[in-house]
Structures are given as C-alpha cells and as structure tokens.
Tab-separated table of C-alpha atoms and ligand atoms in Angstrom:
chain	number	residue	atom	x	y	z
A	1	MET	CA	-5.133	3.945	2.517
A	2	ARG	CA	-3.481	3.154	5.865
A	3	LYS	CA	-1.358	-0.071	5.352
A	4	ASN	CA	-0.373	-2.271	8.083
A	5	THR	CA	3.348	-3.148	7.438
A	6	SER	CA	3.357	-5.953	10.122
A	7	ILE	CA	0.908	-7.958	7.830
A	8	MET	CA	3.082	-10.557	6.198
A	9	ASP	CA	3.279	-10.921	2.268
A	10	PHE	CA	1.525	-14.369	1.861
A	11	CYS	CA	-2.125	-15.360	2.844
A	12	PHE	CA	-4.447	-18.165	1.948
A	13	PHE	CA	-7.158	-17.059	-0.401
A	14	ARG	CA	-9.452	-19.068	-2.862
A	15	ASP	CA	-7.834	-22.287	-1.644
A	16	ALA	CA	-4.370	-21.271	-2.421
A	17	ILE	CA	-1.237	-19.406	-0.996
A	18	VAL	CA	-1.157	-16.128	-2.791
A	19	SER	CA	0.561	-12.852	-2.310
A	20	ARG	CA	-1.347	-10.395	-0.307
A	21	GLU	CA	-2.049	-8.004	-3.240
A	22	LYS	CA	-3.820	-10.882	-5.165
A	23	ALA	CA	-6.185	-11.585	-2.156
A	24	CYS	CA	-8.895	-9.112	-3.133
A	25	ILE	CA	-12.636	-9.410	-3.123
A	26	SER	CA	-15.556	-7.563	-4.944
A	27	VAL	CA	-16.898	-4.375	-3.800
A	28	ALA	CA	-20.381	-6.088	-3.796
A	29	SER	CA	-19.338	-9.268	-1.919
A	30	HIS	CA	-21.898	-10.285	0.855
A	31	SER	CA	-19.175	-10.330	3.484
A	32	LEU	CA	-18.294	-6.781	2.952
A	33	GLN	CA	-21.797	-5.508	2.544
A	34	TYR	CA	-23.384	-7.581	5.371
A	35	ALA	CA	-20.575	-8.427	7.747
A	36	SER	CA	-21.416	-12.094	7.010
A	37	MET	CA	-18.041	-13.341	8.461
A	38	CYS	CA	-16.616	-14.969	11.536
A	39	PHE	CA	-13.106	-15.406	12.379
A	40	THR	CA	-10.560	-16.422	15.179
A	41	GLY	CA	-7.308	-14.873	16.049
A	42	ILE	CA	-4.366	-17.220	17.242
A	43	ARG	CA	-1.082	-16.413	18.565
A	44	GLY	CA	2.211	-17.993	17.035
A	45	TYR	CA	5.401	-17.885	19.043
A	46	ILE	CA	9.004	-18.352	17.993
A	47	ARG	CA	11.004	-20.112	20.558
A	48	GLU	CA	14.636	-21.364	19.797
A	49	GLY	CA	13.943	-21.213	16.320
A	50	LYS	CA	10.854	-23.325	16.394
A	51	ARG	CA	7.265	-22.059	15.683
A	52	TRP	CA	4.635	-22.926	18.292
A	53	ILE	CA	0.803	-22.289	17.742
A	54	PHE	CA	-1.393	-21.583	20.787
A	55	ARG	CA	-4.411	-24.091	21.190
A	56	LEU	CA	-4.822	-24.537	17.357
A	57	LYS	CA	-7.519	-27.413	17.914
A	58	ASP	CA	-9.669	-24.964	20.101
A	59	HIS	CA	-9.270	-22.294	17.618
A	60	HIS	CA	-10.312	-24.740	14.790
A	61	GLU	CA	-13.291	-25.853	16.950
A	62	ARG	CA	-14.532	-22.365	17.728
A	63	LEU	CA	-14.298	-21.256	14.098
A	64	MET	CA	-16.391	-24.357	13.100
A	65	ASN	CA	-18.921	-23.801	15.719
A	66	GLY	CA	-19.106	-20.275	14.400
A	67	SER	CA	-20.080	-21.774	11.003
A	68	LYS	CA	-22.553	-24.077	12.575
A	69	ILE	CA	-24.258	-21.347	14.700
A	70	LEU	CA	-24.367	-18.851	12.002
A	71	GLY	CA	-25.541	-21.565	9.409
A	72	PHE	CA	-22.678	-20.684	6.961
A	73	GLY	CA	-22.534	-24.403	5.880
A	74	PHE	CA	-18.621	-24.341	5.824
A	75	TYR	CA	-16.570	-27.254	7.374
A	76	ILE	CA	-12.900	-28.101	7.125
A	77	PRO	CA	-11.471	-31.111	9.142
A	78	TYR	CA	-8.803	-30.132	11.820
A	79	LYS	CA	-5.812	-31.824	10.121
A	80	ASP	CA	-6.398	-30.084	6.759
A	81	PHE	CA	-6.753	-26.600	8.830
A	82	GLU	CA	-3.502	-27.371	10.550
A	83	GLU	CA	-1.916	-28.141	7.211
A	84	ILE	CA	-3.092	-24.882	5.670
A	85	ILE	CA	-1.900	-22.853	8.783
A	86	ALA	CA	1.425	-24.715	8.482
A	87	SER	CA	1.940	-23.671	4.776
A	88	VAL	CA	0.881	-20.065	5.415
A	89	VAL	CA	3.382	-19.779	8.203
A	90	GLU	CA	5.944	-21.594	6.220
A	91	ALA	CA	5.406	-19.332	3.159
A	92	ASN	CA	6.001	-16.166	5.474
A	93	SER	CA	8.781	-17.613	7.580
A	94	PRO	CA	8.224	-15.205	10.404
A	95	LYS	CA	11.293	-14.435	12.600
A	96	SER	CA	9.392	-13.052	15.590
A	97	ASP	CA	5.977	-13.837	17.413
A	98	PHE	CA	3.077	-13.607	15.081
A	99	TYR	CA	-0.760	-13.498	14.987
A	100	ILE	CA	-2.817	-15.656	12.754
A	101	ARG	CA	-6.281	-14.468	11.572
A	102	ALA	CA	-8.414	-17.172	10.269
A	103	PHE	CA	-11.830	-16.435	8.925
A	104	LEU	CA	-14.886	-17.664	6.974
A	105	PHE	CA	-16.294	-15.318	4.347
A	106	SER	CA	-18.495	-15.266	1.254
A	107	GLU	CA	-17.447	-13.486	-1.944
A	108	ASP	CA	-20.829	-13.976	-3.452
A	109	GLU	CA	-22.337	-10.702	-4.924
A	110	VAL	CA	-25.949	-11.104	-3.676
A	111	LEU	CA	-28.213	-8.501	-2.745
A	112	GLY	CA	-30.354	-9.584	0.386
A	113	VAL	CA	-29.800	-10.955	3.783
A	114	CYS	CA	-29.966	-14.666	3.760
A	115	TYR	CA	-27.100	-17.145	4.109
A	116	GLU	CA	-28.782	-20.039	2.277
A	117	ASN	CA	-27.011	-20.732	-0.909
A	118	LEU	CA	-24.128	-18.603	-0.108
A	119	LYS	CA	-20.595	-20.268	-0.656
A	120	PHE	CA	-18.288	-19.493	2.263
A	121	ASN	CA	-14.525	-19.922	2.130
A	122	LEU	CA	-11.744	-20.116	4.385
A	123	GLY	CA	-9.163	-17.040	4.411
A	124	ILE	CA	-5.921	-16.535	6.435
A	125	TYR	CA	-3.417	-13.867	6.790
A	126	ILE	CA	-0.629	-13.452	9.322
A	127	MET	CA	1.179	-10.507	11.034
A	128	HIS	CA	3.927	-9.851	13.508
A	129	LEU	CA	2.486	-9.288	17.013
A	130	SER	CA	4.293	-8.962	20.176
A	131	ASP	CA	2.666	-7.162	23.176
A	132	TYR	CA	-0.757	-5.691	22.388
A	133	TYR	CA	-0.566	-3.661	25.690
A	134	GLN	CA	2.513	-2.196	27.397
A	135	ARG	CA	3.704	-4.909	29.817
A	136	ASN	CA	3.724	-4.194	33.620
A	137	LYS	CA	1.515	-1.141	33.100
A	138	GLY	CA	-2.066	-1.369	34.233
A	139	LEU	CA	-5.056	-0.498	31.995
A	140	LYS	CA	-7.361	2.494	32.701
A	141	LEU	CA	-10.739	0.961	31.995
A	142	MET	CA	-14.142	2.685	31.450
A	143	VAL	CA	-17.580	1.144	31.819
A	144	SER	CA	-19.095	1.785	28.391
A	145	SER	CA	-22.461	3.265	27.859
A	146	TRP	CA	-22.966	0.840	25.030
A	147	GLU	CA	-24.583	-2.250	26.160
A	148	LYS	CA	-22.992	-5.639	25.117
A	149	ILE	CA	-24.963	-7.031	22.258
A	150	SER	CA	-27.387	-9.891	23.370
A	151	ASP	CA	-26.922	-13.369	22.342
A	152	ALA	CA	-30.605	-13.170	21.432
A	153	ALA	CA	-29.612	-10.643	18.818
A	154	ILE	CA	-26.221	-11.829	17.411
A	155	PRO	CA	-24.422	-14.982	18.701
A	156	THR	CA	-21.878	-14.204	21.359
A	157	LYS	CA	-20.091	-17.513	21.205
A	158	THR	CA	-18.373	-17.026	17.946
A	159	LYS	CA	-16.475	-14.070	16.713
A	160	VAL	CA	-19.001	-12.927	14.187
A	161	VAL	CA	-17.608	-9.624	12.513
A	162	GLY	CA	-20.973	-7.871	12.698
A	163	SER	CA	-20.764	-7.953	16.609
A	164	TYR	CA	-17.431	-5.896	16.300
A	165	VAL	CA	-19.438	-2.824	15.593
A	166	ASN	CA	-20.478	-3.135	19.221
A	167	SER	CA	-16.789	-3.658	20.481
A	168	SER	CA	-15.652	-0.855	18.232
A	169	LEU	CA	-18.077	1.685	19.401
A	170	ALA	CA	-17.217	0.931	23.115
A	171	THR	CA	-13.368	1.029	22.409
A	172	THR	CA	-13.780	4.309	20.467
A	173	ASP	CA	-15.714	6.094	23.158
A	174	ALA	CA	-13.213	4.811	25.704
A	175	ARG	CA	-10.042	5.952	23.730
A	176	ARG	CA	-11.733	9.355	22.974
A	177	SER	CA	-12.312	9.762	26.817
A	178	GLY	CA	-8.763	9.197	27.757
A	179	TYR	CA	-9.208	5.466	28.710
A	180	ASP	CA	-7.507	2.357	27.424
A	181	GLU	CA	-10.354	-0.121	27.190
A	182	ALA	CA	-14.027	-0.442	27.802
A	183	LEU	CA	-15.868	-2.889	29.945
A	184	LEU	CA	-19.427	-3.758	28.740
A	185	MET	CA	-22.560	-4.309	30.726
A	186	GLY	CA	-24.948	-7.157	29.448
A	187	ASN	CA	-28.594	-6.362	29.178
A	188	ASN	CA	-28.997	-7.619	32.881
A	189	HIS	CA	-26.691	-4.755	33.692
A	190	ASN	CA	-23.827	-7.117	34.930
A	191	ILE	CA	-20.302	-6.556	33.447
A	192	VAL	CA	-19.788	-9.365	31.049
A	193	GLU	CA	-16.542	-8.636	29.359
A	194	ALA	CA	-14.263	-5.968	27.970
A	195	SER	CA	-14.366	-5.149	24.216
A	196	VAL	CA	-12.164	-7.792	22.938
A	197	ALA	CA	-11.202	-9.679	26.143
A	198	ASN	CA	-12.801	-11.621	29.178
A	199	LEU	CA	-12.794	-10.413	32.662
A	200	PHE	CA	-11.754	-11.701	36.092
A	201	ILE	CA	-12.013	-9.938	39.493
A	202	VAL	CA	-10.570	-10.914	42.946
A	203	TYR	CA	-13.327	-10.045	45.414
A	204	ARG	CA	-12.888	-10.768	49.222
A	205	GLY	CA	-10.121	-13.247	47.974
A	206	ARG	CA	-12.463	-15.086	45.781
A	207	VAL	CA	-11.675	-15.369	41.918
A	208	ILE	CA	-14.906	-14.417	40.107
A	209	THR	CA	-15.623	-14.417	36.372
A	210	PRO	CA	-19.021	-14.216	34.621
A	211	PRO	CA	-20.762	-17.564	33.846
A	212	LEU	CA	-20.644	-18.774	30.357
A	213	GLY	CA	-24.564	-18.200	29.818
A	214	GLU	CA	-23.620	-14.398	29.899
A	215	ASP	CA	-23.460	-12.629	26.473
A	216	MET	CA	-19.681	-13.346	26.414
A	217	LEU	CA	-17.251	-15.060	24.201
A	218	GLU	CA	-15.747	-18.260	25.483
A	219	GLY	CA	-12.159	-17.010	25.269
A	220	ILE	CA	-9.498	-19.484	24.610
A	221	THR	CA	-7.243	-17.517	26.962
A	222	TRP	CA	-10.069	-17.446	29.608
A	223	MET	CA	-10.228	-21.199	29.387
A	224	THR	CA	-6.496	-21.570	29.755
A	225	VAL	CA	-6.311	-18.905	32.750
A	226	ILE	CA	-9.137	-20.929	34.575
A	227	GLU	CA	-7.106	-24.093	34.223
A	228	LEU	CA	-3.890	-22.381	35.325
A	229	LEU	CA	-5.782	-20.815	38.374
A	230	LYS	CA	-7.118	-24.219	39.273
A	231	GLU	CA	-3.617	-25.843	39.025
A	232	GLN	CA	-2.343	-23.122	41.424
A	233	GLY	CA	-5.159	-24.158	44.032
A	234	TYR	CA	-7.655	-21.303	43.371
A	235	THR	CA	-11.307	-22.057	42.971
A	236	VAL	CA	-12.926	-20.038	40.097
A	237	HIS	CA	-16.449	-18.929	40.949
A	238	TYR	CA	-18.815	-18.244	38.012
A	239	GLU	CA	-20.933	-15.478	39.171
A	240	ALA	CA	-22.614	-12.262	38.099
A	241	ILE	CA	-20.372	-9.217	38.457
A	242	SER	CA	-22.060	-5.923	39.114
A	243	ARG	CA	-20.778	-2.441	38.425
A	244	SER	CA	-20.331	-1.686	42.164
A	245	MET	CA	-18.339	-4.672	42.690
A	246	ILE	CA	-15.752	-3.902	40.036
A	247	TYR	CA	-15.140	-0.569	41.758
A	248	ILE	CA	-14.415	-2.089	45.059
A	249	CYS	CA	-12.608	-5.457	44.024
A	250	ASP	CA	-8.989	-6.047	45.085
A	251	GLU	CA	-7.897	-7.064	41.643
A	252	LEU	CA	-9.339	-6.998	38.072
A	253	PHE	CA	-7.622	-8.524	34.964
A	254	LEU	CA	-8.404	-9.101	31.434
A	255	THR	CA	-7.574	-12.109	29.212
A	256	GLY	CA	-7.426	-12.410	25.566
A	257	THR	CA	-5.290	-13.495	22.474
A	258	ALA	CA	-4.178	-9.903	21.981
A	259	ALA	CA	-4.183	-8.916	25.570
A	260	GLN	CA	-2.694	-12.023	27.073
A	261	VAL	CA	-3.112	-11.471	30.936
A	262	VAL	CA	-3.253	-7.727	31.813
A	263	PHE	CA	-4.326	-6.066	34.990
A	264	ALA	CA	-6.559	-2.969	35.431
A	265	GLU	CA	-5.101	0.083	37.282
A	266	SER	CA	-8.418	1.681	37.400
A	267	VAL	CA	-12.159	1.774	36.371
A	268	ASP	CA	-13.919	4.899	35.611
A	269	GLY	CA	-11.073	6.789	37.468
A	270	LYS	CA	-11.391	4.743	40.702
A	271	MET	CA	-8.401	2.898	41.625
A	272	ILE	CA	-8.355	-0.941	41.733
A	273	GLY	CA	-6.627	-2.181	44.873
A	274	ASN	CA	-3.521	-0.013	45.118
A	275	GLY	CA	-3.434	0.603	41.410
A	276	LYS	CA	-0.633	-2.092	40.958
A	277	GLU	CA	-0.843	-5.701	39.698
A	278	GLY	CA	-2.477	-7.731	42.464
A	279	PRO	CA	-0.760	-10.955	43.810
A	280	ILE	CA	-3.340	-13.357	42.083
A	281	THR	CA	-2.926	-11.538	38.918
A	282	LYS	CA	0.838	-11.874	39.096
A	283	ILE	CA	0.850	-15.442	39.718
A	284	VAL	CA	-1.695	-16.033	36.698
A	285	ARG	CA	0.435	-13.684	34.425
A	286	ASN	CA	3.516	-15.476	35.409
A	287	GLN	CA	2.044	-18.879	34.751
A	288	PHE	CA	0.785	-17.909	31.466
A	289	GLN	CA	4.153	-16.403	30.383
A	290	ASN	CA	5.855	-19.624	31.369
A	291	LEU	CA	3.322	-21.540	29.189
A	292	ILE	CA	4.010	-19.486	26.136
A	293	GLU	CA	7.828	-19.383	26.750
A	294	MET	CA	7.626	-23.221	26.656
A	295	LYS	CA	8.955	-23.297	30.340
A	296	HIS	CA	5.631	-24.727	31.778
A	297	SER	CA	5.236	-28.588	32.280
A	298	LYS	CA	2.086	-28.317	30.101
A	299	SER	CA	3.304	-26.008	27.310
A	300	LYS	CA	3.409	-28.778	24.975
A	301	GLU	CA	-0.212	-29.786	25.618
A	302	TYR	CA	-1.217	-26.179	24.954
A	303	LEU	CA	1.042	-25.349	21.986
A	304	ILE	CA	1.685	-27.426	18.804
A	305	GLU	CA	4.907	-27.262	16.913
A	306	LEU	CA	4.610	-26.527	13.347
A	307	THR	CA	6.938	-28.389	11.417
A	308	LYS	CA	8.042	-28.223	7.755
A	309	LYS	CA	6.989	-31.710	7.247
A	310	SER	CA	3.191	-30.810	8.171
A	311	SER	CA	3.184	-28.265	5.387
A	312	ALA	CA	0.694	-28.744	2.787
B	401	PMP	N1	-14.248	-11.506	24.038
B	401	PMP	C1	-14.169	-10.957	22.937
B	401	PMP	C2	-15.404	-10.057	22.558
B	401	PMP	C3	-13.203	-10.818	22.109
B	401	PMP	O1	-13.245	-10.465	20.862
B	401	PMP	C4	-12.162	-11.676	22.282
B	401	PMP	C5	-10.822	-11.885	21.544
B	401	PMP	N2	-10.826	-12.771	20.751
B	401	PMP	C6	-12.087	-12.299	23.583
B	401	PMP	C7	-13.165	-11.973	24.557
B	401	PMP	C8	-10.992	-13.058	24.258
B	401	PMP	O2	-11.055	-14.393	23.495
B	401	PMP	P1	-9.683	-15.279	23.218
B	401	PMP	O3	-8.931	-15.565	24.652
B	401	PMP	O4	-10.072	-16.404	22.573
B	401	PMP	O5	-8.774	-14.342	22.283
C-alpha cells in the first residue's frame, strides 16, 4: 500500500480525535461501496507562528449545502465545526502550511442505493501541503475527451466523491498523454472547468469565466479571485467559453484550493499568449499571494486565526 507521509497523525473520526491508525471503516461501508460521500478541502497557513484558515465559513457552508443537496441529513453548526477543526489542528501542531480534508461519510453496511436511514458522520484529516504545482511554471493543458458530468446526473455544486471518477479519468488521460491537467467540456460543449480547478480566460482584454449555471463547482478560490479582480478594477464577465476561444485567448489561468492561482502555458500544444504568465494573471496571483501571506488589507476577513482558546 502506498502511504502518504505528509498526512498527519491525528484525525477526527466517530466524534473524537484519534490516531490515524484507529480511523478505519468496514470494507462493506456504504461510502466505500457506493461513493456516498462529499467533502471540502481547506488550506491552512502558518504565518509568524500563527495558524490561519482560509474562508472556513464558506467551506462549512459548502459542505452543509452538499449534505442538503444529496439528502444526507447531516448538519453541524459552524461554531462546532470550527472547534473540531481547531482541535484536529492543535492535536497535530503543524509547523508548515497544511491542507484540511473534511468529509461526510456513512459507515453503515447496507446493500442498496438509498440514502434514506443511513447515518452520516463528519471525518477530518490534515496533511502538509505547500505548492501543488511548480511556482512560475505554466501548465500544459489538454481538452479532455471525457465530458464533464452534468448536474442533471450528479450535483456539481458540491464535491461529491462519485463525481471525482470523472475528474480522475480526465486527469489520468492528460498525464498519460504528457500534459499536466485536463479541461472539461460540459454537455453543451463549452469548456466549464478543469478537473479540480475553475477557469478564467482573458479574451480581447475582457476577463471571462463560465456562469455558475454551468456544470461547475462554485470554487471558493474562484469566488475570492473574482473579488480580487473587481477590487483591481476589472469587470468579470460570466460567459460561455468555447474550445476555439481557449486556443486564441490572451491568458488562461486556473484557480483552486490546491492550485491557488496558476497560468496555462498551452492547451493541446497551442501556446496561450506568448506562453508566459500574462499581466492580468500576474496581478491576480500577486494579490492572492498577498492575501495568504497576511499582507493584504482584507487578509483577516478571508482567513481566521485558530487559537488554542477555541480548541474543543
Ligand atoms: N472544480 C472542481 C471540480 C474541484 O474539485 C475544485 C477543487 N475543490 C475546484 C473546482 C476549485 O474549488 P476550490 O477553489 O473551492 O478549491
């Protein structure tokens, strides 16, 4: 078994902080057998010895919305969620930037595909995570032949585990073909997002991103970048993006918790702009960096400090 050594020792499982070895589920659990699970991934930053969590309230809201959309019947108030996060982080005492995976899952050993009467629980683990992609290096993207799963089939406004089969197929094909990441077309054949990130392009000087009604996740980094762009005086246009627009746009960048803000060097081997990070992408990336370095005037609006006092 491949074991990820950056995952830290303590997690939240069955309503308690336990060592990772004790957080085991049955081979027959519903979540394992039917992917009946949703999650969110949250960044944590260590700045001057303090622990800062990125948009925790929004992550909590998206996770609870997931439970509502999917009909899991699980709810935890924000304050309790924050306290549990604080205790898991405290138990692990990370010394460098980290990533929190919070998920709703069912251990029930039930044969059959109905969420009614299943018991869902909150699970949390954390791991060290610095940059997901190499900084200052553009991504080589590929338009995937896998179509993005439609919201009419699996909800796209929550990170439902089953839908990551779609993302995994697209990423696997891209990597096996020598690319870094995949872009996916929705069933109307517009490009809606990357496998695990949202998408922006700059086209004839206009910043464009797909409208929320597309089969895309409402990324928390996406929301942040839109706010940062507006603050810098840019109007964000919510419009369909066709494949040919992608090839001739001036800039293309992806946003996501893992990716943060990263530019594309090429798509399907066709260079984007001059293959370097474009001026608007650079502004956004720098603003985002300031935000997470706690150097932006709004850093403390976006990131909350976890103190020992708030530990459960
Ligand atoms: N789309 C998908 C399908 C994703 O998995 C992610 C990663 N969570 C994103 C977009 C970006 O969302 P966020 O900024 O909230 O991480």
